[in-house]
């Protein structure tokens, strides 16, 4: 208990927690932006590096000093066009269009793919169904049909069942789009089954149904499934990728597809109010990480597994079935809250303990590469004492 | 002619123009980001300082070093909340909500104010009518009625005429909103008449019609009309202000109104796909300029008038009736293109010559404060020789 109080006092003195926060730590306590600058910052809470405002600004200076960063005009041209090209290439798509958010990228894709067939099949647990304020329904008059509540997966049979319902309706309508999110954020980043995706994609093609992939975190998947981002992307007409998550931009998204699909799509973006006058402060940062992310993430994944598997004494690592960058870290003996506080002193950020089990859900990202394995083992070992 | 060729050669060697550009200068030649760093940069083309990517990045470092910049979460809280508060105060409104673009700010305001009365009166020359892709019509099923084509102004009589048309329709409908843009970009930033605005506002209040002000550049107006931004804002339920134009943010907008109006409006923003994960790289910059802009702009205006009125030999300054930060600079003897090139060598940027008269439309902004009047007089005088 003495040690516990010492930890709390340390954090109080560092300004990391206030007197009022002995029950729950305020969000700010977990920001990477505090008086721990002497130690490298590792987070197990985000998809990316979690830059502080100051570090992000410094990064922009480095980037603009290293080479000429051409300004965009209303999110067209310049370094934004570079990003679009880079991402299209990475995905094996002909073209790509910058979007300010994933919500808009998903909506614009589905809206255009749907054409005059207003039914859109989506996972009941998807972002577009739960976390977009019914945007496609309210603003584009589409009917989003939620499939298989509680689950990441659905099957070709589910699709056929919906097609059957459409065929039996008294007024002719149609399924315009099948949208698949993978990984699924609401399901701890579980990945949609590739073989089933392929079946569904083939059926969609035969039946003139558009296929959209909400792949905000798609670049996390290959290290877990052995399938490349291109293999996933080719099953879909359109793919949304976040540049905020894996690629450390403060905001931003990419919608990739055919040249035909992407042509003039910036007009739709502007109609939605999504053509920021300048998006270069986001695009320029993302461009720095897209090429290196796959290898960095692979290394990070291996390092995390090595770390947590070598901590037999106090922890137990458990993977999620069909999982990706989220895993479970069971804390065997210590109080997880104390473990969290102890690691925070070392500038290592964990989520708040979960109620699902004694321990943490954690995320793997390249910030783990900033500290040597031996050192991490030491920190984690000490944090359960 | 020899001097002309020297100028062109200088620009070619500086990489400012390519061999192919002897007819028209490419946009890049006019960027502030070139090999002229030894001279301060003055632009007569923008509402703001026109930062290069490198200078913007440096500015962010200065700002984040000078004080703690709290990160926002999906455009809520942190330095974005500071911006909202600062702008609400400046306008005399209870509250304000950050928006990614003016297009979205105008749309969201009109959509909510309209309620169940779908007719919206707008200037035929307004941004919302011409440059927003019919967003309010397409996405919100509103009927935007364009008033008084070709003109900045409309009158209470115009409003009453529209009200009369509504009253005589067979199906009951209603005017939900009157939206006024001032200054009007498509009319060289002419200002809407204050007295008429007041009449219209009083009528709207009596008749339960919402009033929206597209005041993207509202902060330019007081120096020209003697009315404060608060005097304008109080005639309206909602006011949109750009932070990209006068306040040098790379992107961003503010929608101000009552506490009741702004409450939970971030959900609508998110539905539209407008809640960027982080907007701090924009808000933090705007916050640096909002307080100082009115005085800086007043000084800039006086300096510009003094400059151009003292250049009797080669130029003639003409103001626009009901104008604001756009004026006309007639070039009396020289070829305006050569004048433009000569000034570019001094890191002074003018628009391309207009076809309306022999000379330039120019914009006044605080970048003029970077160079002494005497020096500017010298540059402009030499540029017609």
XYZ file of C-alpha atoms in Angstrom:
770
model
C 0.000 0.000 0.000
C 2.927 2.295 0.681
C 4.183 1.740 -2.838
C 0.716 2.437 -4.184
C 0.608 5.755 -2.377
C 4.056 6.619 -3.630
C 2.860 6.036 -7.169
C -0.197 8.177 -6.690
C 1.927 10.899 -5.132
C 4.359 10.775 -8.021
C 1.525 11.189 -10.467
C -0.044 13.982 -8.456
C 3.234 15.845 -8.260
C 3.775 15.374 -11.978
C 0.412 16.969 -12.557
C -0.728 13.733 -14.159
C -3.622 13.267 -11.775
C -5.378 15.686 -9.509
C -6.483 15.092 -5.950
C -10.002 14.423 -7.167
C -9.000 11.604 -9.446
C -8.209 8.844 -7.005
C -11.163 6.881 -8.305
C -10.708 7.241 -12.041
C -7.858 8.779 -13.942
C -8.837 11.719 -16.123
C -8.267 11.376 -19.840
C -5.464 13.919 -19.699
C -3.421 11.721 -17.423
C -3.121 9.338 -20.341
C -2.040 11.860 -22.911
C 1.475 11.485 -24.192
C 1.987 15.152 -23.496
C 3.235 15.458 -19.930
C 6.331 15.725 -17.791
C 7.802 12.411 -18.812
C 9.744 13.615 -21.781
C 12.946 11.954 -20.725
C 11.373 8.558 -21.445
C 10.188 7.399 -24.857
C 6.426 7.147 -25.057
C 4.779 3.797 -25.767
C 1.019 3.487 -26.000
C -1.029 0.303 -25.980
C -4.241 2.237 -26.512
C -4.214 3.510 -30.086
C -3.711 2.344 -33.644
C -0.894 4.828 -34.133
C 1.839 6.755 -32.370
C -0.497 9.169 -30.538
C 1.470 12.366 -31.098
C 1.092 15.213 -28.652
C 0.198 18.562 -30.224
C 3.787 19.718 -29.762
C 5.298 16.580 -31.278
C 2.890 16.737 -34.207
C 3.909 20.324 -34.893
C 7.590 19.356 -34.745
C 6.946 16.471 -37.106
C 5.364 18.888 -39.594
C 8.432 21.096 -39.438
C 10.713 18.117 -40.086
C 8.573 17.064 -43.034
C 8.318 20.514 -44.602
C 12.052 21.077 -44.114
C 13.079 17.756 -45.620
C 11.308 18.396 -48.904
C 8.974 20.761 -50.679
C 5.436 20.062 -49.511
C 3.085 21.421 -52.143
C -0.045 22.949 -50.696
C -3.416 21.577 -51.786
C -6.342 23.689 -52.887
C -9.606 22.668 -51.244
C -8.194 19.176 -50.664
C -7.199 18.803 -54.323
C -3.680 18.576 -55.729
C -0.319 19.055 -54.067
C 0.628 16.687 -51.301
C -2.984 15.482 -51.071
C -2.773 14.192 -54.640
C 0.471 12.434 -53.671
C -1.347 10.738 -50.820
C -4.198 9.692 -53.102
C -1.772 8.164 -55.577
C 0.290 6.439 -52.917
C -2.767 4.887 -51.308
C -4.328 3.849 -54.610
C -1.067 2.088 -55.484
C -0.839 0.378 -52.116
C -4.370 -0.952 -52.525
C -4.031 -1.879 -56.183
C -6.820 0.539 -57.104
C -6.774 2.902 -60.054
C -7.583 6.035 -58.102
C -8.363 7.518 -54.721
C -9.977 10.645 -53.324
C -9.156 12.339 -50.040
C -12.049 12.593 -47.564
C -12.044 14.528 -44.275
C -13.482 11.648 -42.232
C -14.299 7.974 -42.462
C -17.962 8.773 -41.921
C -17.997 10.837 -45.097
C -15.873 8.330 -47.030
C -18.238 5.463 -46.199
C -21.319 7.528 -46.921
C -20.145 8.955 -50.232
C -19.037 5.505 -51.404
C -22.307 3.815 -50.504
C -24.377 6.684 -51.888
C -22.728 6.503 -55.281
C -22.523 2.703 -55.497
C -26.205 2.332 -54.578
C -27.405 4.155 -57.669
C -31.166 3.587 -57.821
C -31.188 0.525 -55.546
C -31.638 1.878 -52.023
C -31.052 -1.222 -49.895
C -27.582 -1.517 -48.436
C -26.519 -4.588 -46.475
C -24.248 -3.797 -43.538
C -23.064 -5.587 -40.426
C -25.340 -4.743 -37.506
C -22.158 -4.013 -35.532
C -20.639 -1.723 -38.154
C -19.602 1.910 -37.753
C -21.831 3.042 -40.603
C -24.836 1.458 -38.884
C -24.163 2.521 -35.304
C -21.826 5.466 -35.171
C -22.651 7.684 -38.117
C -25.963 9.136 -36.932
C -27.926 7.286 -39.640
C -26.248 9.582 -42.129
C -26.872 7.459 -45.232
C -30.492 6.956 -44.252
C -31.171 10.597 -43.341
C -29.183 12.423 -46.016
C -29.237 9.932 -48.895
C -32.541 8.120 -48.335
C -30.867 4.734 -48.278
C -32.168 1.739 -46.368
C -29.306 0.204 -44.401
C -30.215 -3.350 -43.460
C -28.319 -4.551 -40.381
C -27.134 -8.137 -40.722
C -26.301 -10.651 -37.979
C -26.441 -8.579 -34.771
C -23.626 -9.195 -32.320
C -21.287 -10.631 -34.918
C -18.391 -9.592 -37.102
C -19.164 -12.200 -39.753
C -22.070 -12.768 -42.058
C -22.403 -15.235 -44.888
C -23.486 -15.471 -48.490
C -26.612 -17.179 -47.163
C -27.466 -14.027 -45.198
C -27.087 -12.016 -48.387
C -29.297 -14.402 -50.345
C -31.951 -14.238 -47.658
C -32.067 -10.467 -48.054
C -32.144 -10.773 -51.833
C -35.098 -13.103 -51.458
C -36.930 -10.564 -49.317
C -36.380 -7.926 -51.981
C -37.682 -10.251 -54.693
C -40.863 -10.870 -52.723
C -41.673 -7.223 -52.089
C -44.705 -5.688 -53.775
C -42.809 -2.616 -54.911
C -39.685 -3.251 -56.884
C -36.532 -2.196 -55.062
C -33.028 -3.584 -54.935
C -29.854 -4.210 -53.018
C -27.448 -1.573 -54.278
C -24.486 -2.210 -52.027
C -22.988 -4.711 -49.636
C -20.724 -2.926 -47.181
C -18.289 -4.858 -45.021
C -16.276 -3.389 -42.178
C -13.037 -5.185 -41.402
C -11.567 -5.029 -38.836
C -14.734 -4.255 -36.839
C -14.054 -1.665 -34.150
C -17.083 -2.617 -32.074
C -15.880 -6.220 -32.026
C -12.352 -5.483 -30.813
C -11.071 -5.268 -34.365
C -12.070 -8.782 -35.382
C -11.450 -9.507 -39.054
C -14.112 -10.592 -41.541
C -13.431 -14.038 -43.014
C -11.621 -13.763 -46.336
C -13.140 -16.845 -47.976
C -16.663 -15.658 -47.194
C -15.796 -12.165 -48.410
C -14.742 -13.733 -51.683
C -17.995 -15.689 -52.029
C -20.045 -12.600 -51.298
C -17.999 -10.500 -53.702
C -18.503 -13.010 -56.523
C -22.246 -13.077 -55.875
C -22.375 -9.274 -55.802
C -20.561 -9.037 -59.103
C -22.950 -11.508 -60.741
C -25.915 -9.553 -59.453
C -24.748 -6.008 -60.135
C -24.397 -5.147 -56.464
C -21.676 -2.708 -55.401
C -19.135 -3.818 -52.799
C -17.710 -1.366 -50.263
C -15.004 -2.083 -47.693
C -14.806 0.013 -44.543
C -11.150 -0.807 -44.045
C -10.270 2.031 -41.692
C -7.604 -0.241 -40.169
C -7.139 -2.610 -43.126
C -3.355 -2.274 -43.022
C -3.353 -4.051 -39.660
C -4.900 -7.178 -41.138
C -2.233 -8.806 -43.366
C 0.091 -9.539 -40.437
C -2.720 -11.577 -38.878
C -4.257 -13.339 -41.877
C -1.492 -13.612 -44.452
C -3.691 -11.921 -47.048
C -2.400 -8.670 -48.520
C -4.316 -5.411 -48.564
C -4.483 -5.770 -52.340
C -6.123 -9.186 -52.028
C -8.782 -7.664 -49.817
C -9.185 -4.531 -51.898
C -9.724 -6.387 -55.151
C -12.925 -7.927 -53.786
C -14.434 -4.447 -53.459
C -15.402 -1.597 -55.757
C -14.484 0.963 -53.131
C -12.259 0.920 -50.062
C -12.058 3.459 -47.231
C -8.780 3.718 -45.332
C -8.234 6.021 -42.359
C -5.062 8.094 -42.354
C -5.772 9.072 -38.754
C -5.476 5.596 -37.329
C -2.464 3.657 -38.608
C -0.775 6.570 -40.365
C -0.659 9.188 -37.609
C -2.341 12.077 -39.410
C -4.360 14.281 -37.060
C -7.409 13.607 -39.257
C -8.338 12.361 -42.685
C -9.383 9.453 -44.846
C -8.998 8.006 -48.310
C -11.646 6.519 -50.563
C -10.142 4.350 -53.303
C -11.803 2.866 -56.361
C -11.781 2.902 -60.140
C -10.807 5.966 -62.140
C -14.395 6.161 -63.314
C -15.746 6.010 -59.767
C -13.365 8.605 -58.355
C -13.626 11.039 -61.241
C -15.236 14.299 -60.121
C -16.034 12.799 -56.718
C -14.477 15.871 -55.122
C -17.623 17.729 -56.147
C -19.688 15.409 -53.970
C -17.166 15.884 -51.188
C -17.537 19.629 -51.503
C -21.330 19.392 -51.543
C -21.136 17.506 -48.254
C -18.980 20.297 -46.846
C -15.933 18.061 -46.808
C -13.477 19.963 -48.966
C -11.290 21.583 -46.365
C -9.381 24.491 -47.929
C -6.104 22.822 -46.908
C -5.699 19.197 -45.952
C -1.917 19.162 -46.331
C -1.218 19.179 -42.548
C -2.826 15.734 -42.515
C -1.763 14.315 -45.885
C 1.894 15.278 -45.436
C 2.092 13.308 -42.188
C 0.288 10.212 -43.486
C 2.604 10.063 -46.500
C 5.526 9.536 -44.143
C 4.096 6.340 -42.679
C 2.198 4.491 -45.399
C 5.193 2.769 -46.970
C 6.820 1.768 -43.705
C 3.723 0.769 -41.746
C 3.343 -2.861 -42.906
C 6.895 -3.832 -41.886
C 6.777 -1.713 -38.724
C 3.491 -3.250 -37.683
C 4.774 -6.773 -38.318
C 7.764 -6.036 -36.085
C 5.532 -4.461 -33.455
C 3.235 -7.460 -33.406
C 6.132 -9.859 -32.998
C 7.636 -7.708 -30.268
C 4.360 -7.462 -28.361
C 3.853 -11.209 -28.498
C 7.417 -11.823 -27.400
C 7.028 -9.331 -24.576
C 3.789 -10.655 -23.192
C 4.665 -14.302 -23.663
C 7.872 -13.777 -21.712
C 5.990 -12.288 -18.758
C 4.747 -15.620 -17.465
C 4.969 -14.585 -13.865
C 2.427 -11.781 -13.648
C 0.502 -11.747 -16.935
C -1.238 -13.962 -19.430
C -1.658 -12.914 -23.061
C -4.855 -14.060 -24.758
C -5.621 -13.491 -28.397
C -9.034 -12.777 -29.822
C -10.369 -15.249 -32.402
C -10.086 -13.704 -35.861
C -8.463 -10.760 -34.117
C -6.038 -8.152 -35.352
C -4.326 -5.383 -33.382
C -6.383 -5.777 -30.198
C -5.445 -8.452 -27.653
C -6.164 -9.223 -24.022
C -3.628 -8.938 -21.252
C -4.744 -10.734 -18.103
C -3.129 -9.510 -14.912
C -2.739 -12.527 -12.672
C -1.921 -11.273 -9.207
C -1.708 -7.488 -9.018
C -4.476 -4.905 -9.105
C -4.652 -3.862 -12.791
C -5.195 -0.233 -11.801
C -1.892 -0.242 -9.940
C -0.194 -1.897 -12.878
C -1.559 0.820 -15.123
C -0.295 3.569 -12.824
C 3.135 1.996 -12.453
C 3.564 1.766 -16.211
C 2.353 5.321 -16.704
C 5.304 6.420 -14.585
C 7.477 4.839 -17.264
C 5.584 6.712 -19.994
C 3.810 3.524 -21.027
C 0.097 3.978 -21.508
C -2.472 1.231 -21.050
C -6.242 1.484 -21.315
C -8.260 1.575 -18.143
C -8.777 -1.967 -16.834
C -11.695 -3.735 -18.498
C -14.685 -5.151 -16.687
C -14.694 -8.189 -19.003
C -11.781 -9.819 -17.174
C -9.021 -8.886 -14.760
C -6.682 -6.960 -16.997
C -6.614 -4.896 -20.158
C -7.582 -4.874 -23.771
C -4.524 -3.467 -25.475
C -3.614 -2.326 -28.955
C -0.418 -3.005 -30.822
C 1.173 -0.195 -32.792
C 4.703 0.840 -33.774
C 5.230 2.958 -30.652
C 6.376 -0.301 -29.024
C 9.481 -0.132 -31.216
C 10.688 2.904 -29.276
C 11.766 0.920 -26.212
C 13.986 -2.145 -26.089
C 12.313 -5.443 -25.328
C 14.495 -6.025 -22.273
C 13.466 -2.676 -20.851
C 9.782 -3.327 -21.510
C 10.021 -6.704 -19.790
C 11.561 -4.965 -16.799
C 8.851 -2.283 -16.643
C 5.992 -4.749 -16.940
C 7.518 -7.122 -14.420
C 8.015 -4.359 -11.876
C 4.488 -3.096 -12.469
C 2.934 -6.160 -10.870
C 5.038 -6.007 -7.751
C 11.964 45.200 -73.368
C 15.412 44.372 -72.100
C 14.243 44.957 -68.554
C 11.210 42.780 -69.194
C 13.419 39.932 -70.355
C 15.657 40.372 -67.369
C 12.645 40.011 -65.124
C 11.462 36.894 -66.866
C 14.962 35.450 -66.701
C 15.179 36.200 -63.013
C 11.925 34.392 -62.409
C 12.949 31.469 -64.590
C 16.239 31.102 -62.788
C 14.486 31.288 -59.439
C 12.298 28.425 -60.533
C 9.325 30.720 -60.193
C 8.242 30.284 -63.785
C 9.092 27.639 -66.308
C 9.939 28.159 -69.962
C 6.394 27.209 -70.891
C 4.825 29.920 -68.813
C 5.582 33.020 -70.805
C 1.898 33.420 -71.517
C 0.415 32.871 -68.078
C 2.158 32.414 -64.779
C 1.445 29.099 -63.084
C -0.242 29.214 -59.713
C 2.942 28.059 -58.010
C 4.811 31.149 -59.106
C 2.539 33.095 -56.803
C 2.980 30.955 -53.746
C 4.776 32.583 -50.869
C 7.000 29.543 -50.701
C 9.940 30.162 -53.012
C 13.476 31.450 -53.168
C 12.686 34.913 -51.931
C 13.059 34.244 -48.264
C 15.317 37.178 -47.645
C 12.395 39.530 -48.298
C 9.221 39.683 -46.223
C 6.207 38.367 -48.091
C 3.261 40.647 -48.791
C 0.213 39.377 -50.632
C -2.587 41.434 -52.139
C -4.480 38.306 -53.167
C -5.850 36.730 -49.992
C -7.853 37.562 -46.905
C -5.020 36.390 -44.679
C -1.266 35.984 -44.452
C -1.050 33.072 -46.926
C 1.415 30.909 -45.009
C 3.594 28.479 -46.904
C 3.455 24.896 -45.647
C 6.828 25.365 -43.984
C 5.865 28.627 -42.294
C 2.581 27.149 -41.105
C 4.424 24.228 -39.541
C 6.847 26.614 -37.826
C 3.935 28.669 -36.548
C 2.414 25.533 -35.015
C 5.668 24.799 -33.228
C 5.808 28.346 -31.847
C 2.222 28.060 -30.655
C 2.592 24.636 -29.047
C 5.846 25.696 -27.398
C 4.468 28.943 -26.004
C 1.660 27.230 -24.122
C -0.050 23.927 -23.592
C -2.344 23.273 -26.543
C -4.942 20.763 -25.412
C -5.880 18.290 -28.103
C -9.520 18.037 -29.162
C -11.423 14.799 -29.534
C -13.389 14.611 -32.780
C -13.438 18.412 -32.933
C -14.810 18.702 -29.385
C -13.032 20.151 -26.371
C -9.452 21.294 -25.913
C -8.241 24.170 -28.018
C -11.287 23.822 -30.288
C -13.559 24.641 -27.348
C -11.345 27.666 -26.654
C -11.860 28.818 -30.217
C -15.615 28.321 -29.955
C -15.750 30.385 -26.786
C -13.499 33.118 -28.125
C -15.545 33.485 -31.296
C -18.892 33.384 -29.495
C -17.642 36.194 -27.246
C -16.363 38.251 -30.163
C -19.751 37.969 -31.861
C -21.817 38.491 -28.739
C -23.408 35.064 -29.143
C -23.994 32.576 -26.350
C -22.283 29.653 -28.020
C -20.462 28.412 -31.080
C -19.649 25.092 -32.718
C -16.602 24.294 -34.825
C -17.314 23.199 -38.404
C -14.778 21.856 -40.914
C -15.928 24.133 -43.750
C -18.151 27.100 -44.448
C -20.256 24.956 -46.751
C -21.132 22.682 -43.850
C -21.602 25.571 -41.421
C -24.078 27.312 -43.727
C -25.909 24.097 -44.504
C -26.226 22.876 -40.933
C -27.427 26.308 -39.796
C -30.065 26.618 -42.495
C -31.174 23.007 -42.087
C -31.828 23.426 -38.388
C -33.336 26.918 -38.574
C -35.723 25.869 -41.351
C -37.535 23.359 -39.172
C -40.639 22.327 -41.106
C -40.679 25.366 -43.415
C -38.586 24.388 -46.433
C -38.275 27.693 -48.282
C -35.042 29.557 -47.696
C -34.453 33.012 -49.159
C -30.882 33.584 -50.316
C -29.065 36.066 -52.509
C -28.853 34.743 -56.061
C -25.155 35.607 -55.943
C -24.489 33.828 -52.646
C -22.035 31.009 -51.972
C -24.750 28.736 -50.633
C -26.718 29.157 -53.871
C -23.867 28.902 -56.374
C -20.863 27.206 -54.875
C -22.161 24.504 -52.567
C -23.389 21.982 -55.143
C -27.039 22.536 -54.148
C -26.190 20.832 -50.882
C -29.174 22.122 -48.885
C -31.548 21.217 -51.691
C -30.078 17.761 -52.364
C -29.284 16.589 -48.838
C -31.867 18.471 -46.768
C -34.762 18.828 -49.218
C -34.860 22.581 -48.793
C -36.037 25.002 -51.463
C -33.482 27.789 -51.779
C -35.093 30.764 -53.495
C -32.526 32.994 -55.227
C -33.282 36.690 -54.754
C -32.222 39.646 -56.918
C -29.776 38.097 -59.416
C -26.627 40.099 -60.056
C -26.849 42.036 -56.810
C -25.436 42.009 -53.319
C -28.484 43.720 -51.831
C -32.102 42.765 -51.518
C -34.870 44.522 -49.631
C -37.678 43.850 -47.218
C -40.005 44.291 -50.212
C -38.305 41.336 -51.918
C -38.906 39.281 -48.797
C -42.562 40.293 -48.627
C -43.039 39.400 -52.277
C -41.800 35.891 -51.525
C -44.000 35.670 -48.442
C -46.939 36.623 -50.617
C -46.137 33.839 -53.074
C -46.073 31.356 -50.203
C -49.438 32.599 -48.914
C -50.991 32.100 -52.331
C -49.786 28.549 -52.836
C -52.302 25.701 -52.844
C -50.251 23.554 -50.505
C -49.226 25.150 -47.270
C -45.499 25.714 -46.980
C -43.388 28.414 -45.409
C -40.262 30.511 -45.402
C -38.081 28.946 -42.737
C -34.939 31.004 -43.126
C -33.561 34.173 -44.647
C -29.850 33.771 -45.288
C -27.668 36.780 -46.035
C -24.057 36.615 -47.164
C -21.970 39.660 -46.310
C -19.439 40.422 -47.666
C -20.415 38.682 -50.922
C -17.432 36.940 -52.488
C -18.962 36.835 -55.963
C -19.498 40.588 -55.802
C -15.934 41.505 -54.853
C -16.787 41.395 -51.177
C -19.489 44.055 -51.298
C -21.280 44.509 -47.985
C -25.025 44.099 -47.447
C -26.703 47.311 -46.281
C -27.025 47.389 -42.500
C -30.281 49.361 -42.319
C -32.002 46.954 -44.707
C -30.586 43.996 -42.794
C -32.183 45.440 -39.678
C -35.574 45.844 -41.361
C -35.456 42.304 -42.685
C -34.368 40.944 -39.321
C -37.255 42.662 -37.532
C -39.730 41.278 -40.075
C -38.242 37.795 -39.742
C -38.560 37.907 -35.978
C -42.204 38.969 -36.182
C -42.932 36.159 -38.596
C -41.007 33.339 -36.961
C -38.432 33.151 -39.739
C -34.852 32.181 -38.870
C -32.029 34.547 -39.837
C -28.623 33.209 -40.903
C -25.528 35.274 -41.695
C -22.853 33.842 -43.968
C -20.207 36.124 -42.543
C -17.143 34.204 -43.691
C -15.270 37.530 -43.832
C -17.463 39.502 -41.409
C -14.455 40.752 -39.441
C -13.380 42.773 -42.479
C -16.581 44.795 -42.458
C -16.445 47.082 -39.370
C -13.456 49.037 -40.686
C -15.537 49.935 -43.744
C -18.995 50.540 -42.268
C -18.420 51.592 -38.676
C -20.759 48.856 -37.462
C -19.272 46.256 -35.128
C -19.402 42.518 -35.708
C -21.687 42.315 -32.675
C -24.115 44.791 -34.233
C -24.297 42.596 -37.314
C -24.440 39.336 -35.396
C -27.329 40.399 -33.187
C -29.600 40.663 -36.229
C -29.144 36.931 -36.867
C -29.929 33.676 -35.105
C -26.811 32.057 -36.490
C -23.537 33.372 -37.883
C -20.859 31.509 -39.826
C -17.294 32.838 -39.638
C -14.373 31.338 -41.551
C -11.179 30.746 -39.611
C -9.385 30.012 -42.877
C -9.819 33.457 -44.352
C -9.044 36.278 -41.924
C -7.548 34.116 -39.185
C -4.926 32.130 -41.094
C -5.977 28.607 -40.125
C -5.319 26.085 -42.891
C -9.033 25.192 -42.763
C -12.057 25.516 -40.541
C -15.166 27.455 -39.650
C -17.313 28.492 -36.733
C -21.080 28.496 -36.434
C -22.306 30.731 -33.615
C -25.771 31.024 -32.122
C -27.754 30.526 -28.950
C -26.863 27.909 -26.366
C -30.069 26.126 -27.277
C -29.242 26.146 -30.981
C -25.668 24.940 -30.570
C -26.420 22.272 -27.993
C -25.687 18.805 -29.379
C -25.079 20.264 -32.837
C -21.829 18.304 -32.955
C -23.955 15.220 -33.543
C -25.267 16.754 -36.751
C -21.711 17.691 -37.686
C -20.644 14.103 -37.152
C -23.572 12.781 -39.164
C -22.437 14.967 -42.051
C -18.958 13.495 -41.738
C -17.579 16.756 -40.427
C -16.139 15.762 -37.075
C -12.469 15.506 -37.881
C -10.707 13.450 -35.204
C -8.411 16.423 -34.516
C -9.063 19.985 -35.552
C -6.475 21.501 -33.222
C -3.933 22.243 -36.009
C -6.506 24.714 -37.326
C -8.088 26.019 -34.118
C -4.739 26.686 -32.429
C -3.659 28.951 -35.284
C -6.941 30.861 -35.545
C -6.890 31.558 -31.813
C -3.670 33.517 -32.294
C -5.249 36.015 -34.679
C -8.867 36.580 -33.648
C -8.175 39.165 -30.957
C -5.632 41.131 -32.948
C -7.294 41.033 -36.364
C -9.654 44.022 -36.049
C -6.866 46.459 -35.140
C -4.411 44.877 -37.583
C -6.919 45.064 -40.395
C -7.720 48.704 -39.623
C -4.005 49.519 -39.809
C -3.626 47.502 -43.002
C -6.523 49.291 -44.641
C -5.112 52.695 -43.747
C -1.675 51.690 -44.959
C -2.985 50.368 -48.267
C -4.947 53.541 -48.900
C -1.955 55.673 -48.002
C 0.266 53.593 -50.264
C -1.936 53.652 -53.312
C -3.008 57.247 -52.921
C 0.628 58.311 -52.783
C 1.415 56.551 -56.065
C -0.160 59.225 -58.229
C 2.325 58.811 -61.004
C 1.696 55.271 -62.177
C -1.472 54.068 -60.438
C -4.992 55.068 -59.554
C -6.822 53.510 -56.602
C -10.571 53.040 -57.020
C -12.860 51.775 -54.304
C -15.875 49.569 -54.831
C -19.243 50.949 -53.697
C -20.262 49.247 -50.449
C -16.927 47.452 -50.681
C -14.729 45.917 -48.028
C -11.287 44.339 -48.424
C -11.272 44.263 -52.235
C -10.302 47.373 -54.194
C -9.210 48.219 -57.718
C -5.727 49.328 -58.652
C -5.598 50.877 -62.109
C -2.197 50.811 -63.777
C -1.927 53.965 -65.830
C 1.042 53.578 -68.145
C 2.836 50.259 -67.701
C 1.759 46.783 -68.769
C 0.083 45.330 -65.641
C 1.672 41.941 -66.305
C 5.115 43.497 -66.102
C 4.147 45.342 -62.947
C 3.024 42.051 -61.455
C 6.317 40.352 -62.353
C 8.424 43.208 -61.044
C 6.641 43.139 -57.693
C 6.907 39.374 -57.483
C 10.679 39.812 -57.552
C 10.228 41.818 -54.361
C 8.116 39.029 -52.834
C 4.953 41.070 -53.308
C 2.125 39.098 -54.821
C -0.648 40.597 -56.921
C -3.485 38.807 -58.678
C -3.259 38.296 -62.400
C -4.388 41.461 -64.215
C -8.153 41.671 -64.592
C -9.983 41.960 -67.881
C -12.441 44.437 -66.335
C -9.961 47.316 -66.524
C -6.236 47.879 -66.960
C -4.923 46.810 -63.587
C -5.719 44.582 -60.649
C -8.362 43.729 -58.134
C -6.432 43.491 -54.901
C -7.161 42.397 -51.368
C -6.057 44.084 -48.185
C -4.786 41.945 -45.334
C -2.272 42.326 -42.506
C 0.645 41.009 -44.575
C 1.051 44.617 -45.736
C 2.251 45.454 -42.224
C 5.413 43.422 -42.835
C 7.044 46.034 -45.060
C 7.515 49.728 -44.374
C 5.358 52.132 -46.323
C 8.371 53.910 -47.791
C 9.722 50.632 -49.106
C 6.373 49.650 -50.597
C 6.097 53.014 -52.332
C 9.548 52.424 -53.806
C 8.702 48.907 -55.032
C 5.415 49.950 -56.611
C 6.944 53.016 -58.213
C 9.786 51.016 -59.732
C 7.365 48.377 -60.951
C 5.832 50.709 -63.520
C 9.130 51.794 -64.989
